[in-house]
XYZ file of N, CA, C and O in Angstrom:
708
model
N -86.979 -33.110 30.367
C -87.038 -33.863 31.607
C -86.921 -35.334 31.255
O -87.599 -35.822 30.356
N -86.040 -35.997 31.950
C -85.881 -37.434 31.770
C -86.224 -38.101 33.092
O -85.625 -37.793 34.124
N -87.189 -38.989 33.041
C -87.573 -39.712 34.249
C -86.911 -41.081 34.201
O -86.951 -41.774 33.188
N -86.306 -41.465 35.307
C -85.569 -42.725 35.393
C -86.301 -43.705 36.316
O -87.061 -43.299 37.189
N -85.992 -44.989 36.117
C -86.506 -45.997 37.051
C -85.827 -45.792 38.394
O -84.768 -45.170 38.494
N -86.403 -46.382 39.425
C -85.870 -46.215 40.766
C -84.459 -46.758 40.903
O -83.622 -46.156 41.574
N -84.174 -47.843 40.270
C -82.872 -48.466 40.458
C -81.802 -47.928 39.501
O -80.658 -48.350 39.556
N -82.120 -46.959 38.616
C -81.142 -46.418 37.651
C -80.267 -45.373 38.331
O -80.714 -44.597 39.173
N -79.010 -45.374 37.947
C -78.053 -44.404 38.467
C -78.056 -43.177 37.532
O -77.687 -43.280 36.363
N -78.441 -42.002 38.029
C -78.543 -40.823 37.154
C -77.199 -40.407 36.554
O -77.151 -39.927 35.431
N -76.084 -40.586 37.276
C -74.762 -40.213 36.750
C -74.371 -41.076 35.560
O -73.770 -40.585 34.597
N -74.698 -42.357 35.605
C -74.391 -43.258 34.496
C -75.197 -42.850 33.268
O -74.669 -42.781 32.144
N -76.475 -42.575 33.467
C -77.337 -42.160 32.351
C -76.838 -40.846 31.754
O -76.776 -40.675 30.527
N -76.450 -39.909 32.609
C -75.941 -38.628 32.127
C -74.668 -38.811 31.314
O -74.516 -38.217 30.236
N -73.766 -39.650 31.798
C -72.533 -39.927 31.054
C -72.821 -40.589 29.712
O -72.163 -40.285 28.707
N -73.776 -41.492 29.677
C -74.151 -42.126 28.405
C -74.756 -41.100 27.435
O -74.485 -41.152 26.231
N -75.559 -40.176 27.953
C -76.114 -39.124 27.097
C -75.012 -38.233 26.523
O -75.033 -37.870 25.353
N -74.042 -37.877 27.360
C -72.929 -37.070 26.875
C -72.141 -37.808 25.798
O -71.717 -37.222 24.817
N -71.961 -39.099 25.996
C -71.129 -39.890 25.086
C -71.816 -40.145 23.751
O -71.192 -40.062 22.694
N -73.109 -40.453 23.762
C -73.784 -40.902 22.550
C -74.679 -39.851 21.885
O -75.292 -40.143 20.864
N -74.761 -38.649 22.442
C -75.576 -37.595 21.825
C -74.727 -36.342 21.668
O -73.556 -36.306 22.045
N -75.337 -35.287 21.156
C -74.640 -34.016 20.969
C -74.773 -33.096 22.178
O -74.550 -31.893 22.062
N -75.127 -33.639 23.333
C -75.208 -32.800 24.524
C -73.832 -32.272 24.918
O -73.709 -31.187 25.464
N -72.819 -33.036 24.662
C -71.458 -32.603 24.946
C -70.592 -33.057 23.791
O -70.710 -34.182 23.315
N -69.750 -32.147 23.328
C -68.900 -32.468 22.197
C -67.518 -31.893 22.459
O -67.391 -30.818 23.054
N -66.507 -32.579 22.044
C -65.145 -32.074 22.192
C -64.496 -32.041 20.818
O -64.838 -32.812 19.925
N -63.576 -31.138 20.678
C -62.814 -31.064 19.440
C -61.436 -30.532 19.770
O -61.243 -29.787 20.730
N -60.499 -30.898 18.966
C -59.125 -30.493 19.201
C -58.786 -29.232 18.425
O -59.256 -29.014 17.319
N -57.975 -28.402 19.020
C -57.545 -27.170 18.380
C -56.034 -27.092 18.477
O -55.458 -27.257 19.555
N -55.405 -26.849 17.353
C -53.975 -26.581 17.340
C -53.827 -25.089 17.077
O -54.148 -24.611 15.995
N -53.389 -24.359 18.066
C -53.277 -22.910 17.925
C -51.901 -22.557 17.379
O -51.011 -22.133 18.104
N -51.777 -22.754 16.087
C -50.543 -22.462 15.381
C -50.647 -21.055 14.819
O -51.625 -20.720 14.148
N -49.668 -20.227 15.113
C -49.705 -18.843 14.649
C -48.299 -18.390 14.291
O -47.306 -18.956 14.761
N -48.230 -17.368 13.446
C -46.946 -16.764 13.121
C -46.643 -15.688 14.158
O -47.372 -14.711 14.282
N -45.548 -15.888 14.878
C -45.101 -14.918 15.852
C -43.697 -14.504 15.440
O -42.781 -15.325 15.395
N -43.529 -13.230 15.110
C -42.252 -12.718 14.604
C -41.788 -13.522 13.392
O -40.619 -13.906 13.279
N -42.719 -13.799 12.491
C -42.463 -14.547 11.251
C -41.977 -15.968 11.484
O -41.321 -16.547 10.621
N -42.261 -16.527 12.624
C -41.945 -17.924 12.910
C -43.211 -18.627 13.379
O -43.930 -18.102 14.225
N -43.495 -19.811 12.840
C -44.676 -20.536 13.312
C -44.451 -21.084 14.717
O -43.410 -21.667 15.014
N -45.440 -20.864 15.574
C -45.358 -21.358 16.954
C -46.731 -21.849 17.372
O -47.757 -21.307 16.975
N -46.720 -22.877 18.212
C -47.960 -23.352 18.819
C -48.098 -22.610 20.145
O -47.206 -22.650 20.986
N -49.226 -21.910 20.298
C -49.429 -21.055 21.457
C -50.542 -21.599 22.340
O -51.440 -22.294 21.871
N -50.459 -21.248 23.616
C -51.579 -21.569 24.499
C -52.571 -20.405 24.455
O -52.333 -19.389 23.789
N -53.679 -20.524 25.138
C -54.743 -19.527 25.052
C -54.275 -18.146 25.527
O -54.581 -17.132 24.897
N -53.517 -18.116 26.611
C -53.051 -16.830 27.130
C -52.127 -16.138 26.130
O -52.227 -14.931 25.913
N -51.231 -16.892 25.514
C -50.322 -16.302 24.532
C -51.075 -15.795 23.303
O -50.751 -14.738 22.759
N -52.095 -16.552 22.866
C -52.902 -16.114 21.729
C -53.576 -14.783 22.049
O -53.554 -13.845 21.250
N -54.174 -14.683 23.222
C -54.845 -13.447 23.609
C -53.860 -12.289 23.747
O -54.157 -11.154 23.347
N -52.689 -12.561 24.295
C -51.668 -11.515 24.443
C -51.236 -10.983 23.081
O -51.152 -9.761 22.877
N -50.979 -11.878 22.138
C -50.569 -11.451 20.799
C -51.711 -10.743 20.073
O -51.480 -9.774 19.331
N -52.938 -11.196 20.275
C -54.086 -10.547 19.638
C -54.247 -9.118 20.156
O -54.461 -8.185 19.373
N -54.132 -8.932 21.459
C -54.276 -7.591 22.031
C -53.153 -6.678 21.552
O -53.388 -5.510 21.218
N -51.930 -7.206 21.474
C -50.816 -6.403 20.962
C -51.072 -5.989 19.512
O -50.808 -4.843 19.121
N -51.605 -6.918 18.715
C -51.927 -6.609 17.325
C -53.018 -5.551 17.244
O -52.936 -4.617 16.437
N -54.039 -5.666 18.079
C -55.122 -4.690 18.068
C -54.626 -3.303 18.501
O -55.086 -2.289 17.977
N -53.682 -3.260 19.436
C -53.096 -1.971 19.827
C -52.414 -1.322 18.634
O -52.552 -0.114 18.405
N -51.672 -2.124 17.888
C -50.988 -1.611 16.700
C -52.001 -1.118 15.664
O -51.819 -0.064 15.057
N -53.084 -1.875 15.473
C -54.116 -1.486 14.505
C -54.758 -0.160 14.917
O -54.907 0.750 14.093
N -55.125 -0.031 16.184
C -55.763 1.197 16.662
C -54.799 2.368 16.545
O -55.187 3.467 16.117
N -53.538 2.150 16.873
C -52.545 3.215 16.783
C -52.364 3.667 15.335
O -52.368 4.869 15.044
N -52.219 2.721 14.423
C -52.044 3.084 13.011
C -53.278 3.793 12.461
O -53.164 4.763 11.711
N -54.454 3.296 12.818
C -55.692 3.917 12.345
C -55.796 5.345 12.878
O -56.168 6.264 12.147
N -55.436 5.540 14.145
C -55.506 6.865 14.748
C -54.513 7.817 14.091
O -54.845 8.976 13.824
N -53.302 7.332 13.814
C -52.302 8.162 13.137
C -52.794 8.556 11.745
O -52.652 9.705 11.319
N -53.389 7.603 11.026
C -53.910 7.896 9.693
C -54.998 8.965 9.758
O -54.986 9.933 8.986
N -55.945 8.801 10.692
C -57.027 9.778 10.830
C -56.491 11.135 11.274
O -56.988 12.177 10.832
N -55.460 11.132 12.125
C -54.847 12.383 12.577
C -54.196 13.112 11.408
O -54.378 14.327 11.240
N -53.447 12.385 10.588
C -52.800 13.008 9.429
C -53.837 13.581 8.464
O -53.656 14.676 7.914
N -54.919 12.839 8.257
C -55.976 13.297 7.368
C -56.651 14.554 7.922
O -56.897 15.518 7.184
N -56.917 14.567 9.215
C -57.554 15.727 9.842
C -56.624 16.942 9.823
O -57.072 18.075 9.578
N -55.333 16.728 10.070
C -54.387 17.846 10.043
C -54.249 18.419 8.636
O -54.120 19.636 8.464
N -54.266 17.552 7.620
C -54.181 18.034 6.238
C -55.409 18.878 5.896
O -55.295 19.938 5.267
N -56.597 18.425 6.303
C -57.814 19.191 6.032
C -57.808 20.497 6.807
O -58.216 21.542 6.286
N -57.332 20.480 8.047
C -57.260 21.704 8.847
C -56.307 22.706 8.204
O -56.564 23.915 8.208
N -55.229 22.215 7.627
C -54.254 23.081 6.945
C -54.923 23.782 5.760
O -54.743 24.994 5.569
N -55.707 23.046 5.001
C -56.410 23.640 3.858
C -57.453 24.652 4.342
O -57.589 25.740 3.769
N -58.156 24.305 5.425
C -59.158 25.234 5.952
C -58.519 26.510 6.481
O -59.111 27.594 6.373
N -57.309 26.423 7.031
C -56.605 27.630 7.459
C -56.347 28.533 6.263
O -56.496 29.761 6.343
N -55.949 27.925 5.143
C -55.737 28.703 3.919
C -57.024 29.336 3.426
O -57.028 30.501 2.986
N -58.126 28.603 3.502
C -59.414 29.164 3.081
C -59.842 30.302 4.004
O -60.441 31.288 3.551
N -59.525 30.177 5.285
C -59.840 31.263 6.222
C -59.051 32.524 5.873
O -59.588 33.638 5.906
N -57.788 32.335 5.517
C -56.964 33.485 5.110
C -57.527 34.086 3.829
O -57.623 35.314 3.684
N -57.912 33.220 2.888
C -58.485 33.707 1.633
C -59.791 34.458 1.887
O -60.077 35.458 1.221
N -60.587 33.998 2.841
C -61.842 34.683 3.158
C -61.585 36.062 3.768
O -62.343 36.999 3.529
N -60.503 36.192 4.540
C -60.164 37.493 5.117
C -59.774 38.501 4.040
O -59.975 39.699 4.197
N -59.196 37.991 2.959
C -58.715 38.855 1.871
C -59.385 38.466 0.554
O -58.740 38.406 -0.487
N -60.677 38.240 0.598
C -61.398 37.666 -0.548
C -61.315 38.546 -1.792
O -61.094 38.043 -2.897
N -61.447 39.854 -1.627
C -61.418 40.731 -2.799
C -60.049 40.718 -3.466
O -59.944 40.675 -4.696
N -59.000 40.743 -2.662
C -57.643 40.729 -3.210
C -57.355 39.404 -3.918
O -56.736 39.387 -4.986
N -57.799 38.296 -3.336
C -57.570 36.980 -3.934
C -58.280 36.877 -5.273
O -57.693 36.451 -6.280
N -59.537 37.300 -5.317
C -60.289 37.233 -6.577
C -59.658 38.146 -7.621
O -59.530 37.771 -8.797
N -59.223 39.330 -7.213
C -58.573 40.237 -8.157
C -57.278 39.626 -8.704
O -57.004 39.714 -9.905
N -56.485 38.995 -7.825
C -55.237 38.362 -8.272
C -55.519 37.244 -9.271
O -54.816 37.102 -10.279
N -56.548 36.441 -8.989
C -56.865 35.305 -9.871
C -57.344 35.809 -11.225
O -56.918 35.314 -12.273
N -58.220 36.818 -11.227
C -58.784 37.310 -12.487
C -57.759 38.063 -13.325
O -57.768 37.968 -14.552
N -56.886 38.798 -12.675
C -55.958 39.641 -13.437
C -54.653 38.936 -13.784
O -53.844 39.485 -14.533
N -54.452 37.744 -13.301
C -53.184 37.047 -13.516
C -53.102 36.500 -14.927
O -54.042 35.936 -15.475
N -51.943 36.675 -15.517
C -51.673 36.122 -16.843
C -50.770 34.892 -16.741
O -50.414 34.290 -17.738
N -50.420 34.526 -15.527
C -49.494 33.412 -15.297
C -50.242 32.090 -15.323
O -51.467 32.037 -15.208
N -49.450 31.017 -15.395
C -50.051 29.688 -15.299
C -50.365 29.394 -13.825
O -50.117 30.212 -12.943
N -50.890 28.220 -13.572
C -51.333 27.882 -12.222
C -50.186 27.889 -11.214
O -50.341 28.344 -10.079
N -49.013 27.394 -11.616
C -47.868 27.350 -10.698
C -47.426 28.757 -10.307
O -47.130 29.034 -9.141
N -47.370 29.664 -11.289
C -46.972 31.036 -10.996
C -47.986 31.742 -10.130
O -47.634 32.491 -9.204
N -49.258 31.511 -10.404
C -50.312 32.116 -9.606
C -50.296 31.572 -8.177
O -50.486 32.313 -7.209
N -50.036 30.267 -8.037
C -49.918 29.680 -6.697
C -48.796 30.338 -5.919
O -48.950 30.657 -4.733
N -47.676 30.549 -6.579
C -46.530 31.191 -5.916
C -46.866 32.616 -5.516
O -46.496 33.067 -4.437
N -47.595 33.335 -6.386
C -47.997 34.701 -6.048
C -48.906 34.724 -4.821
O -48.754 35.583 -3.948
N -49.859 33.778 -4.757
C -50.735 33.704 -3.588
C -49.935 33.388 -2.324
O -50.196 33.952 -1.253
N -48.970 32.482 -2.456
C -48.132 32.128 -1.300
C -47.365 33.346 -0.800
O -47.289 33.590 0.408
N -46.783 34.094 -1.742
C -45.984 35.260 -1.362
C -46.851 36.371 -0.770
O -46.456 37.021 0.195
N -48.036 36.572 -1.347
C -48.872 37.691 -0.922
C -49.530 37.454 0.445
O -49.662 38.384 1.244
N -49.936 36.224 0.708
C -50.730 35.984 1.922
C -50.081 35.009 2.906
O -50.691 34.648 3.907
N -48.884 34.556 2.610
C -48.210 33.628 3.521
C -48.827 32.243 3.517
O -48.810 31.551 4.539
N -49.374 31.832 2.399
C -49.980 30.506 2.277
C -48.927 29.476 1.894
O -47.878 29.821 1.362
N -49.245 28.222 2.143
C -48.389 27.152 1.634
C -48.850 26.811 0.225
O -49.925 27.239 -0.221
N -48.044 26.044 -0.501
C -48.408 25.659 -1.862
C -49.692 24.837 -1.875
O -50.534 24.990 -2.767
N -49.865 23.967 -0.885
C -51.066 23.128 -0.806
C -52.298 24.000 -0.633
O -53.329 23.785 -1.291
N -52.211 25.001 0.251
C -53.342 25.895 0.478
C -53.655 26.699 -0.778
O -54.825 26.864 -1.151
N -52.619 27.194 -1.443
C -52.828 27.989 -2.652
C -53.471 27.145 -3.750
O -54.377 27.606 -4.451
N -53.016 25.922 -3.908
C -53.613 25.057 -4.931
C -55.064 24.726 -4.608
O -55.900 24.602 -5.508
N -55.389 24.574 -3.313
C -56.778 24.312 -2.921
C -57.659 25.511 -3.237
O -58.799 25.359 -3.685
N -57.136 26.711 -3.051
C -57.895 27.923 -3.375
C -58.096 28.023 -4.879
O -59.189 28.324 -5.362
N -57.039 27.758 -5.636
C -57.143 27.838 -7.101
C -58.025 26.745 -7.680
O -58.615 26.923 -8.756
N -58.129 25.603 -6.989
C -58.948 24.504 -7.499
C -60.436 24.816 -7.371
O -61.253 24.229 -8.081
N -60.781 25.737 -6.492
C -62.187 26.096 -6.314
C -62.619 27.037 -7.435
O -61.830 27.827 -7.945
N -63.878 26.961 -7.795
C -64.421 27.902 -8.771
C -64.573 29.259 -8.096
O -64.806 29.344 -6.886
N -64.425 30.317 -8.881
C -64.482 31.659 -8.297
C -65.809 31.942 -7.605
O -65.841 32.569 -6.550
N -66.898 31.450 -8.179
C -68.184 31.720 -7.542
C -68.299 31.008 -6.208
O -68.905 31.506 -5.270
N -67.665 29.813 -6.086
C -67.686 29.111 -4.801
C -66.782 29.810 -3.804
O -67.078 29.877 -2.619
N -65.656 30.325 -4.291
C -64.719 31.013 -3.401
C -65.361 32.268 -2.830
O -65.258 32.544 -1.641
N -66.057 33.027 -3.679
C -66.674 34.251 -3.180
C -67.943 33.955 -2.388
O -68.350 34.733 -1.548
N -68.567 32.803 -2.642
C -69.810 32.475 -1.963
C -69.643 31.587 -0.749
O -70.624 31.119 -0.188
N -68.399 31.312 -0.373
C -68.180 30.442 0.786
C -68.783 31.051 2.040
O -68.692 32.251 2.267
N -69.367 30.212 2.821
C -69.926 30.675 4.078
C -68.836 30.622 5.147
O -68.283 29.565 5.423
N -68.556 31.760 5.705
C -67.503 31.844 6.711
C -67.828 30.970 7.928
O -66.948 30.316 8.480
N -69.093 30.937 8.322
C -69.491 30.127 9.480
C -69.267 28.648 9.220
O -68.847 27.910 10.114
N -69.549 28.217 8.004
C -69.362 26.808 7.653
C -67.891 26.416 7.765
O -67.559 25.374 8.333
N -67.017 27.266 7.252
C -65.575 26.991 7.341
C -65.118 27.015 8.793
O -64.365 26.147 9.233
N -65.578 28.011 9.548
C -65.188 28.117 10.956
C -65.660 26.907 11.756
O -64.912 26.360 12.566
N -66.902 26.482 11.536
C -67.426 25.322 12.265
C -66.641 24.060 11.934
O -66.300 23.280 12.826
N -66.379 23.854 10.642
C -65.606 22.671 10.253
C -64.204 22.725 10.840
O -63.676 21.717 11.315
N -63.603 23.917 10.831
C -62.247 24.080 11.371
C -62.226 23.794 12.875
O -61.345 23.081 13.371
N -63.211 24.311 13.610
C -63.262 24.074 15.056
C -63.504 22.604 15.362
O -62.905 22.044 16.291
N -64.372 21.954 14.583
C -64.607 20.518 14.760
C -63.326 19.727 14.500
O -63.015 18.776 15.222
N -62.598 20.116 13.462
C -61.337 19.425 13.165
C -60.321 19.612 14.285
O -59.591 18.673 14.617
N -60.272 20.796 14.872
C -59.341 21.015 15.982
C -59.688 20.115 17.166
O -58.796 19.545 17.806
N -60.998 19.964 17.445
C -61.413 19.065 18.526
C -61.068 17.611 18.197
O -60.605 16.858 19.062
N -61.277 17.236 16.949
C -60.945 15.873 16.519
C -59.453 15.618 16.638
O -59.031 14.553 17.106
N -58.654 16.580 16.230
C -57.193 16.436 16.309
C -56.753 16.278 17.756
O -55.922 15.422 18.072
N -57.318 17.080 18.656
C -56.975 16.962 20.080
C -57.353 15.589 20.627
O -56.602 14.978 21.380
N -58.540 15.101 20.221
C -58.991 13.789 20.676
C -58.068 12.686 20.161
O -57.691 11.774 20.910
N -57.690 12.765 18.900
C -56.802 11.747 18.324
C -55.422 11.772 18.978
O -54.830 10.717 19.235
N -54.930 12.960 19.275
C -53.636 13.058 19.966
C -53.742 12.481 21.376
O -52.800 11.848 21.863
N -54.886 12.690 22.025
C -55.102 12.130 23.354
C -55.135 10.606 23.296
O -54.604 9.935 24.184
N -55.753 10.057 22.265
C -55.779 8.597 22.111
C -54.361 8.058 21.970
O -54.005 7.046 22.596
N -53.546 8.726 21.162
C -52.168 8.258 20.972
C -51.341 8.380 22.244
O -50.445 7.569 22.486
N -51.641 9.374 23.061
C -50.859 9.596 24.277
C -51.334 8.746 25.450
O -50.570 8.486 26.380
N -52.577 8.285 25.407
C -53.168 7.608 26.555
C -53.391 6.122 26.242
O -54.245 5.769 25.431
N -52.640 5.276 26.902
C -52.714 3.824 26.691
C -54.089 3.274 27.080
O -54.604 2.355 26.432
N -54.700 3.835 28.118
C -56.006 3.355 28.566
C -57.090 3.621 27.525
O -58.015 2.823 27.377
N -56.975 4.732 26.797
C -57.961 5.011 25.746
C -57.846 3.998 24.618
O -58.857 3.592 24.046
N -56.616 3.584 24.289
C -56.423 2.567 23.247
C -57.091 1.264 23.680
O -57.811 0.630 22.901
N -56.874 0.877 24.932
C -57.498 -0.351 25.436
C -59.018 -0.236 25.459
O -59.725 -1.212 25.177
N -59.531 0.953 25.775
C -60.986 1.154 25.781
C -61.555 1.025 24.368
O -62.625 0.448 24.176
N -60.838 1.519 23.373
C -61.286 1.393 21.985
C -61.305 -0.079 21.580
O -62.256 -0.544 20.939
N -60.281 -0.827 21.965
C -60.240 -2.266 21.662
C -61.421 -2.956 22.341
O -62.113 -3.785 21.735
N -61.676 -2.606 23.589
C -62.791 -3.192 24.345
C -64.124 -2.876 23.658
O -64.981 -3.758 23.497
N -64.293 -1.634 23.222
C -65.539 -1.245 22.550
C -65.708 -1.995 21.230
O -66.811 -2.427 20.888
N -64.606 -2.147 20.468
C -64.677 -2.889 19.208
C -65.071 -4.341 19.441
O -65.897 -4.897 18.716
N -64.482 -4.961 20.468
C -64.814 -6.354 20.761
C -66.256 -6.498 21.247
O -66.940 -7.468 20.899
N -66.735 -5.530 22.009
C -68.127 -5.556 22.467
C -69.076 -5.416 21.278
O -70.085 -6.107 21.200
N -68.712 -4.563 20.341
C -69.533 -4.389 19.142
C -69.578 -5.665 18.310
O -70.641 -6.071 17.830
N -68.439 -6.329 18.170
C -68.389 -7.601 17.440
C -69.222 -8.653 18.161
O -69.958 -9.415 17.538
N -69.114 -8.662 19.488
C -69.888 -9.622 20.287
C -71.392 -9.408 20.087
O -72.144 -10.366 19.903
N -71.836 -8.171 20.106
C -73.257 -7.888 19.938
C -73.725 -8.190 18.518
O -74.858 -8.624 18.303
N -72.839 -7.961 17.549
C -73.215 -8.177 16.152
C -73.346 -9.660 15.836
O -74.234 -10.093 15.102
N -72.421 -10.470 16.362
C -72.407 -11.896 16.026
C -72.835 -12.757 17.191
O -72.806 -13.936 17.142
């Protein structure tokens, strides 16, 4: 609270406070940015437009990466599910095989319709883990991955979901800082 004399003008005093103290401060900003590999000075609206476009690209790329990773894991889990259906035959083939890993992988592919990636994942597991795998654990992980894949595909197909993710990220940054 600042008390003034009767004859003092409050607007003049306020302006002097702004000028000579840190109550009000100004600073200049040059918003220079690379747009299409060319330096440009942008106004606030253009900066925000380019930032949002960049964030859309980031969210899209991140979603594609997570989708590819989830699909690869689901592919391996499908192979493990097939191996679990024919567990005795798979273990017998592995134990009785005199071939190297590549030949054994090919035999598994031919016998059960597996891909090379699935066969190598089965061969990479220890026999005791392969025979001791919990079917429910594989099924639950597989079902969760299918839901995740559907969600990621929905994000890629729905522009509003991408914007909502950007909004949530910015809200999280705002709360953090």
